XYZ file of C-alpha atoms in Angstrom:
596
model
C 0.000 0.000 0.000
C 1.488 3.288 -0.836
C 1.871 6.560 1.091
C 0.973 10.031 0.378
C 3.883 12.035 0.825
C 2.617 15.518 -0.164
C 2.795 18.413 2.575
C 0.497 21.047 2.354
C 2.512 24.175 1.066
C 2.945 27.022 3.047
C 2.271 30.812 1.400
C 5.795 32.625 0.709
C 7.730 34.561 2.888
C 6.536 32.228 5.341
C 4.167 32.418 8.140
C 0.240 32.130 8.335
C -1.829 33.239 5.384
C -4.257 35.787 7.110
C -1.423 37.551 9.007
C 0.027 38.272 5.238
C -3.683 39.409 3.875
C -4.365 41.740 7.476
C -1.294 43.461 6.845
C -1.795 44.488 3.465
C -5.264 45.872 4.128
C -3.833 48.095 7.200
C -1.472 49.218 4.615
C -3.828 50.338 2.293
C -5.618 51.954 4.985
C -3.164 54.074 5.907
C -2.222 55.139 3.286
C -5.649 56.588 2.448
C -5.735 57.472 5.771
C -2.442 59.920 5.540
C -4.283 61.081 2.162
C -7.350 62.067 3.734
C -5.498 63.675 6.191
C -3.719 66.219 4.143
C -6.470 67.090 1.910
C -8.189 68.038 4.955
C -5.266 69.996 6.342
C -4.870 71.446 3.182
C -8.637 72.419 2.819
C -8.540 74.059 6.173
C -5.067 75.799 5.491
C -6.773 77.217 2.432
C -10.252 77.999 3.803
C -9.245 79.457 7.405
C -5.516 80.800 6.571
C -5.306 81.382 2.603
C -8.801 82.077 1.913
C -8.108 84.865 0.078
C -5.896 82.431 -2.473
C -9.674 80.653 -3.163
C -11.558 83.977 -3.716
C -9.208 85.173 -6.677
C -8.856 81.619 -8.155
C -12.800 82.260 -8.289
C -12.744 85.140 -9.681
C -10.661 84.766 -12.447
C -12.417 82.344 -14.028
C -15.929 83.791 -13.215
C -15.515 87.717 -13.082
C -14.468 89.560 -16.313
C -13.947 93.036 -17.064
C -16.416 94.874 -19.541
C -16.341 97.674 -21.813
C -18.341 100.997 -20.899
C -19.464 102.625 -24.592
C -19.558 106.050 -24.671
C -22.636 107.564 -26.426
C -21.146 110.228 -29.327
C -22.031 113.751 -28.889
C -25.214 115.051 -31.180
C -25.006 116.856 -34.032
C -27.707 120.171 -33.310
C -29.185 122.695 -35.762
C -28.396 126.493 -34.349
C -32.117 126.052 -33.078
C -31.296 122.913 -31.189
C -33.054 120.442 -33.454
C -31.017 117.289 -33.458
C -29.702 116.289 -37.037
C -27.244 113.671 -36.086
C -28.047 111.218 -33.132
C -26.519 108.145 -32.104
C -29.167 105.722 -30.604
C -28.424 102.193 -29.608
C -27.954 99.068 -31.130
C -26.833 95.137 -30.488
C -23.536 93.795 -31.947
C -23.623 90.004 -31.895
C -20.346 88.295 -31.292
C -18.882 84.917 -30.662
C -15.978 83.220 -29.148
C -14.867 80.062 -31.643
C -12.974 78.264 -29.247
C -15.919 77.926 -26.246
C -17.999 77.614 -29.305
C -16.556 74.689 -30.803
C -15.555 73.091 -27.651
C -19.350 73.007 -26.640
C -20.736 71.712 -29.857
C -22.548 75.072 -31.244
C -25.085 74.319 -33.668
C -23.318 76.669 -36.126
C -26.129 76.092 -39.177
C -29.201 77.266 -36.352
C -26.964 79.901 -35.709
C -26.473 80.866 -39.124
C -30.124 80.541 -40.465
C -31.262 83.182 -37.456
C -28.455 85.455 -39.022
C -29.438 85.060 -42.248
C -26.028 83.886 -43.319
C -24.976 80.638 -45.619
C -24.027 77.876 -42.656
C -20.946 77.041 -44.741
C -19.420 79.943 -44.996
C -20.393 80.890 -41.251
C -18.706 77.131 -40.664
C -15.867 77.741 -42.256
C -15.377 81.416 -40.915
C -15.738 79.960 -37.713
C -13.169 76.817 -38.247
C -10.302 79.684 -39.823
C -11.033 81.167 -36.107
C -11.334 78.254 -34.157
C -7.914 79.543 -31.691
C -9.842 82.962 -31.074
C -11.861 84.038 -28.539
C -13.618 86.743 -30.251
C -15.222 87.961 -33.895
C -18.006 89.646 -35.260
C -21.175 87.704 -36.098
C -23.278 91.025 -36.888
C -23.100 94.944 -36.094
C -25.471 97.234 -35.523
C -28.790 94.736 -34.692
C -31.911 96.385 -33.706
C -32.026 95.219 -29.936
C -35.404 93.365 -30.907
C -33.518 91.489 -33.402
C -30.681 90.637 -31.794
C -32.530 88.856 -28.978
C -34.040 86.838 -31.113
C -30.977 85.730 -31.837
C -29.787 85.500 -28.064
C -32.699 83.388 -27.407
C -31.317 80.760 -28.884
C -29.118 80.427 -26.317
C -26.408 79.175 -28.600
C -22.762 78.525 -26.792
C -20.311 81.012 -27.541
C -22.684 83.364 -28.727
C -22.954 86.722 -26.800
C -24.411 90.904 -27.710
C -22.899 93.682 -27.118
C -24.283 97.401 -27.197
C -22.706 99.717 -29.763
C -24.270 103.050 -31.069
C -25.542 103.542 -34.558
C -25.833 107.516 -36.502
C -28.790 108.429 -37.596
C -29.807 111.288 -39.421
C -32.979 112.923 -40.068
C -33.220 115.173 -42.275
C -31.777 112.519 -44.786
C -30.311 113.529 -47.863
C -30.510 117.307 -47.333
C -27.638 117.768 -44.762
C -26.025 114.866 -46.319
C -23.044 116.523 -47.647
C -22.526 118.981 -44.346
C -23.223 116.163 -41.770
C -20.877 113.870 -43.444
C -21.683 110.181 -41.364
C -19.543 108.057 -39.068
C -17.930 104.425 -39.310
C -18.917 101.656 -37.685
C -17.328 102.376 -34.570
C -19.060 105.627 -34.341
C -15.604 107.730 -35.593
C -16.692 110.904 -37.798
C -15.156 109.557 -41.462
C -17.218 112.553 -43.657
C -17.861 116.193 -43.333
C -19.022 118.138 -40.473
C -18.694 114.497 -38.377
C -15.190 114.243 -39.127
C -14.614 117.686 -38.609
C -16.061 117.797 -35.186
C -14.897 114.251 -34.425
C -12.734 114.871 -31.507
C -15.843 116.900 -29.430
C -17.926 114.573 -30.409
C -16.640 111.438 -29.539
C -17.207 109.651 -26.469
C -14.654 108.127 -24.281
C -15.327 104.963 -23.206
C -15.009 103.385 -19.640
C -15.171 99.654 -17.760
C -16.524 97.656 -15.194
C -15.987 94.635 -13.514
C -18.830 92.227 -13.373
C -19.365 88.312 -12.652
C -20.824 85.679 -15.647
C -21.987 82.455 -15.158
C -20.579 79.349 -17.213
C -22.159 80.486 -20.194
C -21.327 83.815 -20.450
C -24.673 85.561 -18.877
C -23.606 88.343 -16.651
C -24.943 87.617 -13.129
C -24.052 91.130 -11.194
C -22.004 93.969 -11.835
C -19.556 94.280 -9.223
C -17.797 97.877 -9.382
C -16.829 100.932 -11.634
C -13.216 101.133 -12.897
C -13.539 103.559 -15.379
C -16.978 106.055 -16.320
C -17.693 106.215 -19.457
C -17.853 109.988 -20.625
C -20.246 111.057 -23.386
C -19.155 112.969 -26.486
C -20.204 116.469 -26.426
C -22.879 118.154 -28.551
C -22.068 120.755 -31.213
C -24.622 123.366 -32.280
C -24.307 124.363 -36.183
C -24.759 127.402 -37.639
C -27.344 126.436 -39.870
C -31.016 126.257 -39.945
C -32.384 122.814 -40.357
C -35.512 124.883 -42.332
C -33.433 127.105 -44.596
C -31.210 123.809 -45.345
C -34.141 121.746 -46.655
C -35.215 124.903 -48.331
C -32.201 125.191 -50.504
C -31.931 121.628 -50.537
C -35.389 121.556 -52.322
C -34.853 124.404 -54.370
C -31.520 123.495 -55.622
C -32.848 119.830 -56.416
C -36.136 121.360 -58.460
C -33.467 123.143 -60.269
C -31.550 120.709 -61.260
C -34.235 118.592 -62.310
C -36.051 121.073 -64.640
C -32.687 122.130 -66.372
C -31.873 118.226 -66.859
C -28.184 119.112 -64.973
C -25.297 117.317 -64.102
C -25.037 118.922 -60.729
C -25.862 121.691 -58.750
C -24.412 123.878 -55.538
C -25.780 126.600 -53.116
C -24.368 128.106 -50.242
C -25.554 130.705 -48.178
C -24.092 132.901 -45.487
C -24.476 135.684 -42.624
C -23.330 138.601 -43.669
C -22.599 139.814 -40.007
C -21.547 136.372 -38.806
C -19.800 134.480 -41.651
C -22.026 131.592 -40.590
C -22.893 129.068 -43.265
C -26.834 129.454 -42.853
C -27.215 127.055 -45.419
C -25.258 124.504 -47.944
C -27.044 122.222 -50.895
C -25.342 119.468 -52.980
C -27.164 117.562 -55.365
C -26.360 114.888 -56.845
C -27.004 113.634 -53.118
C -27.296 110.742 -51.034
C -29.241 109.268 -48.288
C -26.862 108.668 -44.908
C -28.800 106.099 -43.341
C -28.559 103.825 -46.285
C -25.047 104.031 -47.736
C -25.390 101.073 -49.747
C -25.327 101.726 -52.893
C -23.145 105.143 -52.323
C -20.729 106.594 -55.426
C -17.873 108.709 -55.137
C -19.738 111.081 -57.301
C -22.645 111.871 -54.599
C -20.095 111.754 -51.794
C -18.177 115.274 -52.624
C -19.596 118.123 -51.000
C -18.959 120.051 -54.213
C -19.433 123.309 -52.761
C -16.012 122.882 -50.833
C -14.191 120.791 -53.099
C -15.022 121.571 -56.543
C -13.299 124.297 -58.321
C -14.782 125.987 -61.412
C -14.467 129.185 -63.418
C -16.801 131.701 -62.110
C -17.784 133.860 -65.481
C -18.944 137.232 -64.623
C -19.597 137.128 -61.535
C -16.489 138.421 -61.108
C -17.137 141.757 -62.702
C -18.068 143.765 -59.828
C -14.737 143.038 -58.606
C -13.309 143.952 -61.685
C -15.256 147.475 -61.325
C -13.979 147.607 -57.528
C -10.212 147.489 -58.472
C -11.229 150.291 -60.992
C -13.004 152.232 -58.544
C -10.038 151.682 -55.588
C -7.720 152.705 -58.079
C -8.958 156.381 -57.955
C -8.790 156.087 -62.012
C -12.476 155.608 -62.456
C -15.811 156.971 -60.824
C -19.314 155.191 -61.230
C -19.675 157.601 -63.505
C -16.909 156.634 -65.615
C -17.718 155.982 -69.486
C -16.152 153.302 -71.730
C -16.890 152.845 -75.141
C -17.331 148.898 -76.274
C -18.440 149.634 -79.900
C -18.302 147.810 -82.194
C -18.969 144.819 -79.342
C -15.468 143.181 -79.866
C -12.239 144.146 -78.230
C -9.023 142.661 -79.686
C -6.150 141.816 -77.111
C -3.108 140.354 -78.811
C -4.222 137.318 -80.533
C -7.421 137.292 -78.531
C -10.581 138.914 -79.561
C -13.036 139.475 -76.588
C -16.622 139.588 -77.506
C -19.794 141.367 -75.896
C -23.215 139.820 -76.621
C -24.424 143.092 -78.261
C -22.486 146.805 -79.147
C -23.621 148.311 -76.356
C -21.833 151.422 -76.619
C -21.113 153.634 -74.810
C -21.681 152.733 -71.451
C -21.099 153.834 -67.892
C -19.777 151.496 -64.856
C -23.261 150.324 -63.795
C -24.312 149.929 -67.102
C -21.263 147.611 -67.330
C -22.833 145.080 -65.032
C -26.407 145.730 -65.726
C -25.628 144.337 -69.246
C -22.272 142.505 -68.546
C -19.909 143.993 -70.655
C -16.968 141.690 -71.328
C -15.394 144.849 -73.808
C -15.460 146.882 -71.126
C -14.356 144.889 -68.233
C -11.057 144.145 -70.010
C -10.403 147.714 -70.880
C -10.567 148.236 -67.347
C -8.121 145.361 -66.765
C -5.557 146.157 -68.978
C -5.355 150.379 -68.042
C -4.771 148.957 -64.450
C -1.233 148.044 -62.979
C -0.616 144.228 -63.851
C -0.862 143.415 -60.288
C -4.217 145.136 -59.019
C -6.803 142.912 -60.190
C -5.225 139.797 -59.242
C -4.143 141.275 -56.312
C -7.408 142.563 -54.960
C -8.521 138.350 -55.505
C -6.259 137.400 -53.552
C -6.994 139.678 -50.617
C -11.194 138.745 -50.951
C -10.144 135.155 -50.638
C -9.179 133.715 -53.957
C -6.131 131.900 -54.567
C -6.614 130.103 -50.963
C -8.249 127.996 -48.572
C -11.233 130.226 -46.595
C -10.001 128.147 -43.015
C -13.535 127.063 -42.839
C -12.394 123.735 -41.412
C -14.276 121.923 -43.747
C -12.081 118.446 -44.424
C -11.238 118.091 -47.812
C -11.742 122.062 -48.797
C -9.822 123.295 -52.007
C -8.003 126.584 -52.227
C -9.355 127.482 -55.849
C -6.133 128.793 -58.529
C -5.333 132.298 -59.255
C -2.673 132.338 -62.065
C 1.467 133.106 -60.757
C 1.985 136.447 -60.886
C 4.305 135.170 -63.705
C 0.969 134.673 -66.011
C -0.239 138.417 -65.564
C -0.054 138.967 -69.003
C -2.135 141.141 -71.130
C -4.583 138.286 -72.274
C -4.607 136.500 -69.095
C -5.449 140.102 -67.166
C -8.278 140.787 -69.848
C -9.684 137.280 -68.932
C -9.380 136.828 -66.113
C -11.524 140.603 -65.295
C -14.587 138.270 -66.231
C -13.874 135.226 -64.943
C -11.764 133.112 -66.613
C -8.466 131.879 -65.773
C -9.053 131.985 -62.414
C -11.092 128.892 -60.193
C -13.058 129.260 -57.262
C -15.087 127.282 -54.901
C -18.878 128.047 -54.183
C -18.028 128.927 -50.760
C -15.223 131.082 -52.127
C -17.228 133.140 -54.158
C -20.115 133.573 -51.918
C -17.681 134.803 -49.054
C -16.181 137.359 -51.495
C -19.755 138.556 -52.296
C -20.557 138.508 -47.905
C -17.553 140.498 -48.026
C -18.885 143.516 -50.470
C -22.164 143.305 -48.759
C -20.761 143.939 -45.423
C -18.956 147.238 -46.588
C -15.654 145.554 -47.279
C -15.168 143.964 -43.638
C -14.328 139.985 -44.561
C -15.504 137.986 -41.513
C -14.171 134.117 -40.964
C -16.333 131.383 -42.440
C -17.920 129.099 -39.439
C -19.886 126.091 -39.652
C -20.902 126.662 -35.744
C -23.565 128.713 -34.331
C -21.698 131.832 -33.092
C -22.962 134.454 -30.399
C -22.666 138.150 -30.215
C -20.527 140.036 -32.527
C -17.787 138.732 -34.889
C -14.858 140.615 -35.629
C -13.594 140.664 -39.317
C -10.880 142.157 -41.159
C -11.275 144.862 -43.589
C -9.774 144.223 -47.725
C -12.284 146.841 -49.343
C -12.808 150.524 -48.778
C -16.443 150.748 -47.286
C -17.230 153.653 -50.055
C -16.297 150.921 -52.504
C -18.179 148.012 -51.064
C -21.394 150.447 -50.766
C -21.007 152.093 -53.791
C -20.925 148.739 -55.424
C -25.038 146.746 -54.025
C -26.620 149.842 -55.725
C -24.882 148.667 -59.167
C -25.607 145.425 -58.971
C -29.408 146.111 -58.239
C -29.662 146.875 -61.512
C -28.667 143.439 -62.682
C -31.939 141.997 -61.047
C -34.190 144.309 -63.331
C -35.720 143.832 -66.571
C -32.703 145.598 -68.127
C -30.441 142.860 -66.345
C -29.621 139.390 -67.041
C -31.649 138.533 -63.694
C -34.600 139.587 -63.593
C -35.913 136.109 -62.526
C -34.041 136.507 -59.278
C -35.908 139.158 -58.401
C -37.445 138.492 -54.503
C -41.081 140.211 -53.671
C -40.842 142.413 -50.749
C -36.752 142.893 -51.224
C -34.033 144.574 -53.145
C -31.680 141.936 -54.507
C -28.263 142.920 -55.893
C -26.298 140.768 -57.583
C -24.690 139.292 -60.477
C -25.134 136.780 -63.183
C -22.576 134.408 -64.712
C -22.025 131.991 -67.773
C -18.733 129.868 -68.341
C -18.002 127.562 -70.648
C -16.376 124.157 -68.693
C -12.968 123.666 -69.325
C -12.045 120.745 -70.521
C -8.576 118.704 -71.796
C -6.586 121.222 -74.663
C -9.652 124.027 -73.914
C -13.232 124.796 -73.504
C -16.050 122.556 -74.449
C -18.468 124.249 -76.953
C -21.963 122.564 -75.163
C -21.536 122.688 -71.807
C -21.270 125.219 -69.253
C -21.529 126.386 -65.557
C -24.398 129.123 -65.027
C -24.195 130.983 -61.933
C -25.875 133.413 -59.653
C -24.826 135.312 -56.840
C -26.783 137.868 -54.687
C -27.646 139.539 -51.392
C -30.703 140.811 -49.453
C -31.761 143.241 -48.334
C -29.947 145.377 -50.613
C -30.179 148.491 -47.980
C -28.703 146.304 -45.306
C -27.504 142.937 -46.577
C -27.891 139.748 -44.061
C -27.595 137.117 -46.552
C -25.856 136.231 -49.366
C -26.481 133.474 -51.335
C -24.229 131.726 -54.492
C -25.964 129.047 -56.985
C -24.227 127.510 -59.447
C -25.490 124.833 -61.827
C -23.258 122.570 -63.668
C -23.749 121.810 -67.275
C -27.883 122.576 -67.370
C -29.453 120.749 -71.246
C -32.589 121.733 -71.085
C -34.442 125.543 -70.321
C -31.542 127.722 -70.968
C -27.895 127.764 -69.884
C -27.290 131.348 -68.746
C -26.945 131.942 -65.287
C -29.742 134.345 -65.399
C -32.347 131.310 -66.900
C -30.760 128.802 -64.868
C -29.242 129.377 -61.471
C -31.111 132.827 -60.831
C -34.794 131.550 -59.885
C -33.224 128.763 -57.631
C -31.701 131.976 -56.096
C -34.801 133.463 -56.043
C -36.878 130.701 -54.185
C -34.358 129.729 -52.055
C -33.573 133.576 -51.029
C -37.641 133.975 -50.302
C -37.859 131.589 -47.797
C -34.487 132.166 -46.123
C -35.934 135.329 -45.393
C -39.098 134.534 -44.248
C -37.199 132.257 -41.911
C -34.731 134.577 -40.351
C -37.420 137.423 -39.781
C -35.871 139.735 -41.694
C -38.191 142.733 -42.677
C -39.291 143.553 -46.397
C -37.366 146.549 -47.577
C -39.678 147.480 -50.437
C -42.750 147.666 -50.663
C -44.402 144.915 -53.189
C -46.455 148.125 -55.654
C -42.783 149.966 -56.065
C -41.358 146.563 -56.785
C -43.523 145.621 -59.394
C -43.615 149.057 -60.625
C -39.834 149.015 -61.394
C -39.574 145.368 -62.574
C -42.464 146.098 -64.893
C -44.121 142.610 -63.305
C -47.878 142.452 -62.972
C -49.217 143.385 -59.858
C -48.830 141.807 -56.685
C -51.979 140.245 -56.512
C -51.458 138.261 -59.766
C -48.145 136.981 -58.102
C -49.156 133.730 -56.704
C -49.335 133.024 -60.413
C -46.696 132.031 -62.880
C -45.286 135.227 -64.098
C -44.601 135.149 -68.294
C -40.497 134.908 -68.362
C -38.929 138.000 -69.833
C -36.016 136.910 -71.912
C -32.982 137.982 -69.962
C -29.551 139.724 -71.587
C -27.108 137.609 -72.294
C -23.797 137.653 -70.117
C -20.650 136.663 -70.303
């Protein structure tokens, strides 16, 4: 019979199984034992001694620092009626990296913005390291909530400020508008831009995981709104002129058209008309061409309306009286190789006869028996030649010829208006000049108070001896009569120039002009139209640009209070119009001289 001879083995290391398997568990408790232990320590360490280490760990991932936006100062009419006002709006922006990390639904997102989901996708994906880009600016707040209802990850609004303008496209060209970030980029807006704009500020406030801010939690900076600027302009003699100018333009089938109009005892610009024009809440389909505020910018050849500046250098230069004579027969006047022309033979004619028909013959006679240097001289000190300092961004300072050009024919032309450019606002401070007895006062585009000092560039005996003369122009003898006011004395002065073009002067197409003041005993306004290139109804400045005057000049009064100085019987009585009771009717056009 056979033996077993197996012993039972024994675990390793030796000993008794359950001693090994108790050790190893009080091992393992210990261990989590000493673990526990210094997590609490370390939790009480942090709570009762470092607990300000917890707060700022909490902080900086939960409270953020905001921006403040500044509302822009408001554009004001010298009345106080608002004409540029920023009013607020919802920017919607998102942050691609929490976006994408969270899953966004990028095509929901894109369908509520209107947008194509791949390109949104794939504008989102080029992004995906940033933390912040523009979804969509300038949201109506209702809108953009809509949006922000979706409660979309990533996806956050902002308020911004948005310019709006009402009087549209009649203070277009003065207002200028603003950028999207509110920053003046046009006219008056740019001009102003550093009053105007606001300066922003910050805060500090606390946002959930999502982004929703929970509380604002202190000031660190105030925001400080721009500050307003009040114009000089009437909002009401603006869209007057604006109106005017544009039913001008229209009936004469023109290219363009300008008016400006000034104080005579301020310098302010009471009103200034562009067409073509533009709307500046709606810039979307916005040329170059409607952009320029032409009456700043573009420089043209004024015709005759520089002939009673021609007949003040005579007059200063103690060689001629107003009752000086000058004999144009036979209607041509030969200068070197250049034969001047009047539109009849007129004569012999005295100095107000001169402009009440608009002599070229005689203008040029005057010219030439002159020192070379007077007339061009006495441009440059009524403003010709340079800038007026108006401010205006973008303003040209006209050309008057080098004094290296006075030549005979160059002189001869240039005493009716050619050879030398001007701006709109040029010429109608050089005619606020004459009508304020010689005293030239700085152009302003801001309402000014009290009395403004000017500097004197024309004998007052000149300057007065001068409105008288060009009364005459707006009578049925002149080349104006249709600029003729009820209720007022106009003086003034018609003008006709053919457009210069590449190697000369183009045969068709011209710029007809019309400059004036009233009251003629005591002028307060002056007022300069000029329409470019009129096809249809007449192309002398007298057919085209004077009854634009005339409207425009009728209601600026009316606006500004400022008192009839004749009676309506005498006027009609020297006009030879019908009587004032017949008025409100068309009056039969009388066919006006023709000027130069």
């Amino acid at each position: 019979m056979s033996v077993d001879r197996r012993v039972p083995a024994r675990a390793a290391g030796g000993g008794e199984p359950g001693l090994k398997y108790a050790g190893r568990h009080y091992l393992v408790f210990g261990v989590f034992g000493l673990l526990l232990a210094g997590l609490t320590l370390r939790a009480g360490y942090l709570t009762v001694v470092d607990s300000e280490f917890l707060r700022a760990q909490g902080d900086a991932r939960m409270m953020r620092t905001e921006p403040i936006v500044a509302m822009r100062g408001m554009l004001r009419d010298r009345n106080g009626v608002p004409l540029a006002v920023s009013t607020p709006v919802t920017t919607l922006w998102m942050n691609p990296r929490q976006a994408i990390a969270a899953g966004a639904d990028i095509g929901k997102l894109a369908k509520a913005l209107g947008q194509s989901p791949r390109d949104l996708s794939a504008r989102v994906q080029r992004n995906r390291s940033k933390g912040f880009i523009y979804l969509k600016r300038h949201l109506s707040p209702t809108d953009a909530e809509g949006v922000l209802a979706l409660d979309i990850p990533g996806v956050f609004g902002m308020t911004e400020y948005r310019r709006f303008y009402p009087e549209g496209e009649a203070t277009a060209h003065l207002l200028g508008f603003t950028d999207l970030d509110d920053h003046g980029k046009e006219g008056l807006e740019l001009a102003f831009d550093e009053e105007l704009v606001g300066r922003a500020g910050s805060k500090r406030v606390v946002k959930d995981l999502k982004g929703h801010r929970v509380q604002d939690v202190s000031l660190i900076k105030a925001a400080h709104p721009g500050h307003d600027v009040d114009l000089s302009f009437d909002s009401r003699v603006q869209y007057s002129a604006y109106r005017e100018l544009a039913r001008g333009v229209a009936e004469h089938q023109a290219v363009a058209g300008v008016l400006v109009s000034l104080d005579v005892d301020t310098g302010e610009v009471l009103a200034m008309a562009n067409l073509p024009s533009y709307n500046p809440n709606n810039r979307a389909r916005l040329t170059p061409n409607a952009l320029r505020n032409r009456a700043v910018t573009d420089m043209f050849e004024p015709g005759s309306t520089l002939k009673p500046i021609t007949v003040a250098a005579a007059l200063e230069s103690g060689k001629y009286t107003t009752r000086s004579l000058f004999d144009t027969t036979p209607g041509t006047y030969r200068v070197l190789n250049k034969l001047i022309r009047d539109h009849h033979n007129y004569g012999v004619i005295d100095m107000t006869t001169l402009l009440t028909k608009s002599s070229n013959v005689a203008t040029a006679q005057i010219a030439l028996s002159l020192p070379r240097d007077t007339l061009p001289m006495l441009h440059q000190r009524l403003g010709f030649g340079h800038s007026t300092g108006s401010g205006f961004p973008g303003e040209s300072a006209g050309r008057l010829q080098p004094s290296n050009r006075w030549n005979p024919v160059e002189l001869a032309t240039m005493s009716y208006g050619y050879g030398i450019t001007v701006t709109a606002l040029q010429l109608a401070q050089a005619y606020a000049t004459i009508a304020s007895g010689g005293v030239q006062r700085p152009i302003s585009f801001r309402r000014v108070e009290g009395e403004v000092p000017g500097k004197r560039v024309l004998d007052e005996k000149i300057a007065r001896a001068l409105i008288p003369m060009m009364e005459t122009v707006v009578t049925q003898e002149g080349t104006a009569l249709r600029a003729a006011v009820p209720g007022y004395r106009i003086a003034g002065k018609t003008g006709t120039a053919h457009k210069a073009q590449s190697g000369g002067y183009a045969a068709d197409q011209y710029m007809s002009l019309f400059v004036g003041m009233a009251p003629a005993s005591k002028p307060r306004v002056v007022t300069a139209v000029v329409i470019d290139n009129p096809r249809k109804g007449g192309y002398y400045g007298g057919l085209a640009a004077a009854p634009v005057f005339a409207r425009a000049m009728a209601d600026t009064l009316r606006l500004m209070n400022v008192e009839p100085d004749r009676s309506a019987e005498r006027l009609a009585e020297q006009h030879r119009l019908p009587h004032p009771s017949t008025w409100q009717r068309p009056v039969a056009a009388h066919a006006p001289g023709r000027e130069g």
